[in-house]
């Protein structure tokens, strides 16, 4: 009997044998990723304050996803040393997780799909939301110990949220959204990541496993220099891996140790909103044929939608989903 979408995806993430090339779209996306996610992290849908007092606003260039209001920062690279006096942490017990989960779980079929909870604002990204990218990176260079202490407190907050996520979402997967790279390289040196961020990712993933959730590292951009570090942290997968990375080389060497979710050229022509169906299909087929033959590959991609209309984003995603279903058929995985 063929595996269900849920069985197939979870088998891949557990590095077991699976029936067909899994796709990120096989999951029921909850939390950040499908919508804004719990307001405690990125504010309510449509914009507003999160649990930390950061104001978020939806942007057309980001397909309606929300970003901190520019210029409204709580601290900078000088005041980072006083973060304990400045940063106010919310109490997870006071947030209405039940209502949030009830709404988000209607976006798929929890019985047939693996439930993936996307936790926006990993330790580094949360620090960025409080300071802005420039000041956060300057602080990481000038006051690394203060940054580590703040990110460590953020990590503890993340872990404090996990029992509520597991209880109300019954999540199979926990994805830590922590973008630490550009399309060319990581924001910080690999050594800085290893000393100040990697231990925190490791702690988050260990906690996720203890709550019965499979941990995934989300990092866009070129971060293949850290592939062995991602494996060390206990992440079962890395998403969304763009072709600026040596995806085929990673799969050949590490495909039995970590799942690579991505492959689609999101920053090239296939990732543009007006990409034709032919361009999309050609790129999806390239991903399936090139990467899908290796164990440890999961298809994922997205198109850059410049719109606040959620229907525009849904149409774009639906096109990729349909193409992925069509082109993964008949591509054998060489276990």
Short mmCIF file of C-alpha atoms in Angstrom, two decimals:
data_model
loop_
_atom_site.label_atom_id
_atom_site.label_comp_id
_atom_site.label_asym_id
_atom_site.label_seq_id
_atom_site.Cartn_x
_atom_site.Cartn_y
_atom_site.Cartn_z
CA UNK A 1 0.00 0.00 0.00
CA UNK A 2 1.34 3.39 -0.98
CA UNK A 3 2.26 5.84 1.75
CA UNK A 4 0.03 8.81 2.50
CA UNK A 5 1.46 12.30 2.10
CA UNK A 6 2.02 12.44 5.86
CA UNK A 7 3.68 9.03 6.10
CA UNK A 8 5.91 9.73 3.11
CA UNK A 9 7.07 13.12 4.35
CA UNK A 10 7.73 12.00 7.92
CA UNK A 11 9.65 8.97 6.64
CA UNK A 12 11.88 11.27 4.59
CA UNK A 13 12.49 13.57 7.55
CA UNK A 14 13.38 10.56 9.69
CA UNK A 15 15.83 9.43 6.99
CA UNK A 16 13.84 6.29 6.32
CA UNK A 17 12.76 4.80 2.98
CA UNK A 18 9.86 6.65 1.35
CA UNK A 19 7.67 6.03 -1.71
CA UNK A 20 7.91 9.25 -3.72
CA UNK A 21 9.70 12.60 -3.76
CA UNK A 22 8.20 14.58 -0.88
CA UNK A 23 7.19 18.19 -1.24
CA UNK A 24 7.03 20.95 1.33
CA UNK A 25 3.54 21.55 -0.03
CA UNK A 26 2.50 18.12 1.23
CA UNK A 27 2.49 19.60 4.76
CA UNK A 28 -0.31 21.46 6.46
CA UNK A 29 1.42 24.76 7.09
CA UNK A 30 0.50 26.35 10.41
CA UNK A 31 2.07 29.19 12.34
CA UNK A 32 4.29 31.46 10.26
CA UNK A 33 4.52 30.37 6.64
CA UNK A 34 0.88 29.93 5.75
CA UNK A 35 -0.29 33.19 7.32
CA UNK A 36 1.30 35.68 9.69
CA UNK A 37 1.21 33.06 12.43
CA UNK A 38 0.50 33.64 16.11
CA UNK A 39 0.33 37.38 16.82
CA UNK A 40 2.71 36.89 19.73
CA UNK A 41 5.54 36.62 17.16
CA UNK A 42 4.73 38.75 14.10
CA UNK A 43 1.69 40.73 15.11
CA UNK A 44 -1.95 40.16 14.14
CA UNK A 45 -2.97 39.61 10.52
CA UNK A 46 -3.06 42.96 8.78
CA UNK A 47 -0.39 44.44 11.04
CA UNK A 48 0.01 45.59 14.62
CA UNK A 49 2.02 44.91 17.76
CA UNK A 50 3.53 41.54 18.58
CA UNK A 51 4.07 40.22 22.10
CA UNK A 52 7.38 42.08 22.39
CA UNK A 53 5.90 45.45 21.50
CA UNK A 54 7.32 45.46 17.96
CA UNK A 55 4.94 46.85 15.34
CA UNK A 56 4.58 44.84 12.13
CA UNK A 57 3.14 45.87 8.78
CA UNK A 58 2.29 43.78 5.67
CA UNK A 59 4.26 44.58 2.51
CA UNK A 60 3.28 44.04 -1.10
CA UNK A 61 6.87 43.17 -2.09
CA UNK A 62 6.81 40.41 0.51
CA UNK A 63 3.58 38.87 -0.79
CA UNK A 64 1.68 40.35 2.12
CA UNK A 65 3.88 38.86 4.82
CA UNK A 66 4.65 41.24 7.66
CA UNK A 67 7.88 43.01 8.57
CA UNK A 68 8.77 45.33 11.46
CA UNK A 69 7.92 48.97 10.77
CA UNK A 70 11.20 50.54 9.55
CA UNK A 71 12.95 52.85 12.00
CA UNK A 72 10.91 51.91 15.07
CA UNK A 73 13.65 50.08 16.97
CA UNK A 74 13.80 49.42 20.69
CA UNK A 75 17.59 49.47 20.93
CA UNK A 76 20.82 49.68 18.92
CA UNK A 77 24.41 48.40 18.96
CA UNK A 78 25.24 50.66 21.90
CA UNK A 79 22.22 49.96 24.09
CA UNK A 80 22.28 46.20 23.46
CA UNK A 81 24.21 45.89 26.73
CA UNK A 82 21.08 47.14 28.52
CA UNK A 83 18.72 44.69 26.83
CA UNK A 84 17.43 43.33 30.15
CA UNK A 85 16.01 46.78 30.96
CA UNK A 86 14.61 47.30 27.46
CA UNK A 87 13.18 44.03 26.13
CA UNK A 88 9.83 42.93 27.53
CA UNK A 89 9.11 39.24 26.99
CA UNK A 90 5.50 38.10 26.64
CA UNK A 91 4.05 35.29 28.74
CA UNK A 92 3.14 32.35 26.46
CA UNK A 93 0.50 31.22 28.97
CA UNK A 94 -1.47 34.43 28.35
CA UNK A 95 -1.72 33.95 24.57
CA UNK A 96 -4.80 32.36 22.99
CA UNK A 97 -3.09 29.46 21.25
CA UNK A 98 -6.30 27.45 20.96
CA UNK A 99 -8.14 29.97 18.78
CA UNK A 100 -5.10 30.57 16.62
CA UNK A 101 -4.59 26.83 16.02
CA UNK A 102 -8.28 26.22 15.35
CA UNK A 103 -8.21 28.80 12.55
CA UNK A 104 -4.92 27.76 10.96
CA UNK A 105 -5.66 24.02 10.95
CA UNK A 106 -8.64 24.60 8.67
CA UNK A 107 -6.15 25.37 5.87
CA UNK A 108 -5.48 21.71 5.20
CA UNK A 109 -6.29 18.17 6.30
CA UNK A 110 -4.64 17.31 9.64
CA UNK A 111 -5.50 13.63 9.13
CA UNK A 112 -3.68 13.29 5.82
CA UNK A 113 -0.91 15.89 6.06
CA UNK A 114 1.99 16.31 8.45
CA UNK A 115 1.36 19.43 10.51
CA UNK A 116 4.29 21.82 10.26
CA UNK A 117 4.37 24.67 12.75
CA UNK A 118 6.49 27.54 11.47
CA UNK A 119 7.96 29.55 14.33
CA UNK A 120 8.86 32.97 12.99
CA UNK A 121 11.67 35.02 14.48
CA UNK A 122 14.40 32.59 15.47
CA UNK A 123 16.97 33.89 17.97
CA UNK A 124 18.86 36.01 15.42
CA UNK A 125 15.75 37.24 13.59
CA UNK A 126 14.05 38.25 16.83
CA UNK A 127 17.10 40.29 17.77
CA UNK A 128 16.90 41.89 14.31
CA UNK A 129 13.24 42.74 14.84
CA UNK A 130 14.22 44.67 17.96
CA UNK A 131 17.16 46.52 16.36
CA UNK A 132 17.13 46.34 12.58
CA UNK A 133 19.63 44.35 10.51
CA UNK A 134 22.44 46.90 10.44
CA UNK A 135 22.46 47.51 14.19
CA UNK A 136 22.03 43.81 14.98
CA UNK A 137 25.06 42.88 12.87
CA UNK A 138 27.09 45.74 14.35
CA UNK A 139 26.10 44.59 17.83
CA UNK A 140 27.12 41.04 17.01
CA UNK A 141 30.58 42.37 16.10
CA UNK A 142 30.93 44.89 18.93
CA UNK A 143 29.03 43.27 21.82
CA UNK A 144 28.83 39.56 21.01
CA UNK A 145 28.38 38.46 24.62
CA UNK A 146 25.39 40.78 25.12
CA UNK A 147 23.92 39.51 21.86
CA UNK A 148 24.39 35.93 22.97
CA UNK A 149 22.71 36.61 26.31
CA UNK A 150 19.72 38.22 24.57
CA UNK A 151 19.43 35.46 21.97
CA UNK A 152 19.73 32.88 24.73
CA UNK A 153 16.76 34.48 26.53
CA UNK A 154 14.86 34.44 23.21
CA UNK A 155 15.69 30.75 22.89
CA UNK A 156 14.25 30.07 26.34
CA UNK A 157 11.08 31.92 25.32
CA UNK A 158 10.82 29.75 22.20
CA UNK A 159 11.09 26.62 24.30
CA UNK A 160 8.48 27.94 26.76
CA UNK A 161 6.06 28.18 23.81
CA UNK A 162 6.55 24.57 22.71
CA UNK A 163 4.13 22.82 25.07
CA UNK A 164 1.33 25.08 23.79
CA UNK A 165 2.31 24.44 20.17
CA UNK A 166 2.34 20.70 20.70
CA UNK A 167 -0.92 20.71 22.64
CA UNK A 168 -3.03 22.98 20.45
CA UNK A 169 -1.55 22.28 17.00
CA UNK A 170 -0.48 18.67 17.58
CA UNK A 171 2.45 19.62 15.36
CA UNK A 172 4.57 16.89 13.78
CA UNK A 173 7.23 19.35 12.63
CA UNK A 174 8.72 22.48 14.18
CA UNK A 175 10.43 24.88 11.74
CA UNK A 176 12.71 27.54 13.18
CA UNK A 177 12.71 30.54 10.83
CA UNK A 178 16.11 32.16 11.31
CA UNK A 179 17.50 33.75 8.14
CA UNK A 180 21.24 34.21 8.57
CA UNK A 181 22.39 34.54 4.95
CA UNK A 182 22.22 36.58 1.77
CA UNK A 183 22.26 35.11 -1.73
CA UNK A 184 26.07 35.39 -1.66
CA UNK A 185 27.11 34.31 1.84
CA UNK A 186 26.13 34.24 5.50
CA UNK A 187 25.48 37.54 7.31
CA UNK A 188 28.20 36.69 9.81
CA UNK A 189 31.33 34.55 9.61
CA UNK A 190 30.85 30.81 10.05
CA UNK A 191 32.89 31.02 13.27
CA UNK A 192 30.56 33.69 14.66
CA UNK A 193 27.54 31.52 13.83
CA UNK A 194 29.17 28.52 15.48
CA UNK A 195 30.02 30.38 18.67
CA UNK A 196 26.91 32.50 19.23
CA UNK A 197 23.96 31.05 17.29
CA UNK A 198 24.58 27.35 16.66
CA UNK A 199 24.35 26.42 20.39
CA UNK A 200 20.95 28.09 20.54
CA UNK A 201 19.65 26.30 17.45
CA UNK A 202 20.88 23.06 19.00
CA UNK A 203 18.98 23.81 22.20
CA UNK A 204 15.77 24.62 20.29
CA UNK A 205 15.93 21.43 18.24
CA UNK A 206 16.64 19.26 21.25
CA UNK A 207 13.58 20.74 22.96
CA UNK A 208 11.40 20.27 19.85
CA UNK A 209 12.35 16.59 19.76
CA UNK A 210 11.49 16.23 23.43
CA UNK A 211 7.98 17.45 22.59
CA UNK A 212 7.67 14.96 19.74
CA UNK A 213 8.25 17.45 16.92
CA UNK A 214 10.78 17.00 14.11
CA UNK A 215 12.99 20.13 13.91
CA UNK A 216 13.72 21.95 10.65
CA UNK A 217 16.14 24.83 10.06
CA UNK A 218 14.78 27.55 7.75
CA UNK A 219 17.46 29.74 6.22
CA UNK A 220 17.18 31.37 2.80
CA UNK A 221 20.29 32.35 0.88
CA UNK A 222 23.72 30.79 0.54
CA UNK A 223 24.53 28.93 3.75
CA UNK A 224 26.05 25.70 2.46
CA UNK A 225 29.25 26.53 4.36
CA UNK A 226 27.23 25.63 7.48
CA UNK A 227 25.73 22.34 6.26
CA UNK A 228 27.71 20.24 8.74
CA UNK A 229 26.74 22.67 11.50
CA UNK A 230 23.06 22.33 10.64
CA UNK A 231 23.46 18.56 10.89
CA UNK A 232 25.23 18.95 14.23
CA UNK A 233 22.36 21.01 15.64
CA UNK A 234 20.00 18.06 15.17
CA UNK A 235 17.95 19.65 12.38
CA UNK A 236 16.29 16.94 10.31
CA UNK A 237 16.07 19.26 7.31
CA UNK A 238 17.21 22.59 5.92
CA UNK A 239 14.67 24.72 4.03
CA UNK A 240 14.33 26.68 1.75
CA UNK A 241 17.56 25.83 -0.03
CA UNK A 242 18.02 27.90 -3.16
CA UNK A 243 20.28 26.96 -6.10
CA UNK A 244 22.88 29.51 -5.06
CA UNK A 245 23.96 26.57 -2.88
CA UNK A 246 25.58 23.39 -4.24
CA UNK A 247 22.41 21.36 -3.73
CA UNK A 248 23.45 18.32 -5.76
CA UNK A 249 26.82 18.17 -4.03
CA UNK A 250 25.15 18.42 -0.61
CA UNK A 251 22.71 15.62 -1.46
CA UNK A 252 25.48 13.38 -2.73
CA UNK A 253 27.49 13.82 0.47
CA UNK A 254 24.89 14.45 3.16
CA UNK A 255 21.53 13.31 1.78
CA UNK A 256 21.27 10.48 4.28
CA UNK A 257 21.93 12.83 7.20
CA UNK A 258 19.77 15.88 6.43
CA UNK A 259 16.85 16.56 4.09
CA UNK A 260 17.34 19.41 1.64
CA UNK A 261 14.03 21.17 1.01
CA UNK A 262 14.13 23.58 -1.89
CA UNK A 263 15.84 23.57 -5.28
CA UNK A 264 13.49 25.92 -7.12
CA UNK A 265 15.14 29.04 -8.56
CA UNK A 266 13.13 31.56 -6.54
CA UNK A 267 15.40 34.51 -7.35
CA UNK A 268 15.60 33.84 -11.08
CA UNK A 269 13.03 34.04 -13.85
CA UNK A 270 10.97 31.02 -12.57
CA UNK A 271 10.49 32.85 -9.27
CA UNK A 272 8.90 35.94 -10.79
CA UNK A 273 5.17 36.45 -10.39
CA UNK A 274 4.61 36.64 -14.15
CA UNK A 275 6.60 33.48 -14.91
CA UNK A 276 4.69 31.46 -17.49
CA UNK A 277 3.36 27.96 -16.78
CA UNK A 278 5.98 26.64 -19.18
CA UNK A 279 8.78 28.37 -17.24
CA UNK A 280 7.44 27.02 -13.96
CA UNK A 281 7.06 23.49 -15.28
CA UNK A 282 10.54 23.49 -16.79
CA UNK A 283 12.09 24.55 -13.47
CA UNK A 284 10.07 22.08 -11.40
CA UNK A 285 11.04 19.25 -13.77
CA UNK A 286 14.69 20.30 -13.51
CA UNK A 287 14.48 20.06 -9.71
CA UNK A 288 12.81 16.66 -9.77
CA UNK A 289 15.17 15.18 -12.36
CA UNK A 290 18.37 16.70 -10.93
CA UNK A 291 17.79 16.44 -7.18
CA UNK A 292 14.90 14.00 -6.78
CA UNK A 293 16.99 10.95 -7.64
CA UNK A 294 18.95 11.40 -4.40
CA UNK A 295 17.67 10.38 -0.97
CA UNK A 296 17.09 13.39 1.24
CA UNK A 297 15.50 15.73 -1.31
CA UNK A 298 12.19 17.50 -0.69
CA UNK A 299 10.82 19.87 -3.30
CA UNK A 300 10.04 23.44 -2.29
CA UNK A 301 9.86 26.76 -4.06
CA UNK A 302 7.94 29.98 -4.22
CA UNK A 303 7.29 32.84 -6.60
CA UNK A 304 7.92 36.48 -5.73
CA UNK A 305 4.46 38.01 -5.53
CA UNK A 306 4.24 41.81 -5.36
CA UNK A 307 0.75 42.08 -3.93
CA UNK A 308 -1.20 42.49 -0.70
CA UNK A 309 -3.99 40.32 -2.11
CA UNK A 310 -3.67 36.85 -0.54
CA UNK A 311 -5.43 35.39 -3.58
CA UNK A 312 -2.47 36.37 -5.77
CA UNK A 313 -0.14 34.44 -3.49
CA UNK A 314 -2.48 31.43 -3.40
CA UNK A 315 -2.68 31.28 -7.19
CA UNK A 316 1.10 31.35 -7.38
CA UNK A 317 1.47 28.58 -4.82
CA UNK A 318 -1.24 26.45 -6.43
CA UNK A 319 0.62 26.54 -9.75
CA UNK A 320 3.76 25.20 -8.06
CA UNK A 321 1.83 22.54 -6.18
CA UNK A 322 0.19 21.21 -9.33
CA UNK A 323 3.46 21.19 -11.22
CA UNK A 324 5.23 19.35 -8.38
CA UNK A 325 2.52 16.68 -8.27
CA UNK A 326 2.85 16.12 -12.01
CA UNK A 327 6.63 16.00 -12.28
CA UNK A 328 7.53 13.91 -9.23
CA UNK A 329 5.65 10.96 -10.69
CA UNK A 330 7.93 8.34 -12.10
CA UNK A 331 11.19 9.82 -10.81
CA UNK A 332 12.86 6.95 -8.92
CA UNK A 333 14.81 7.71 -5.75
CA UNK A 334 18.08 5.76 -5.58
CA UNK A 335 18.29 4.64 -1.96
#
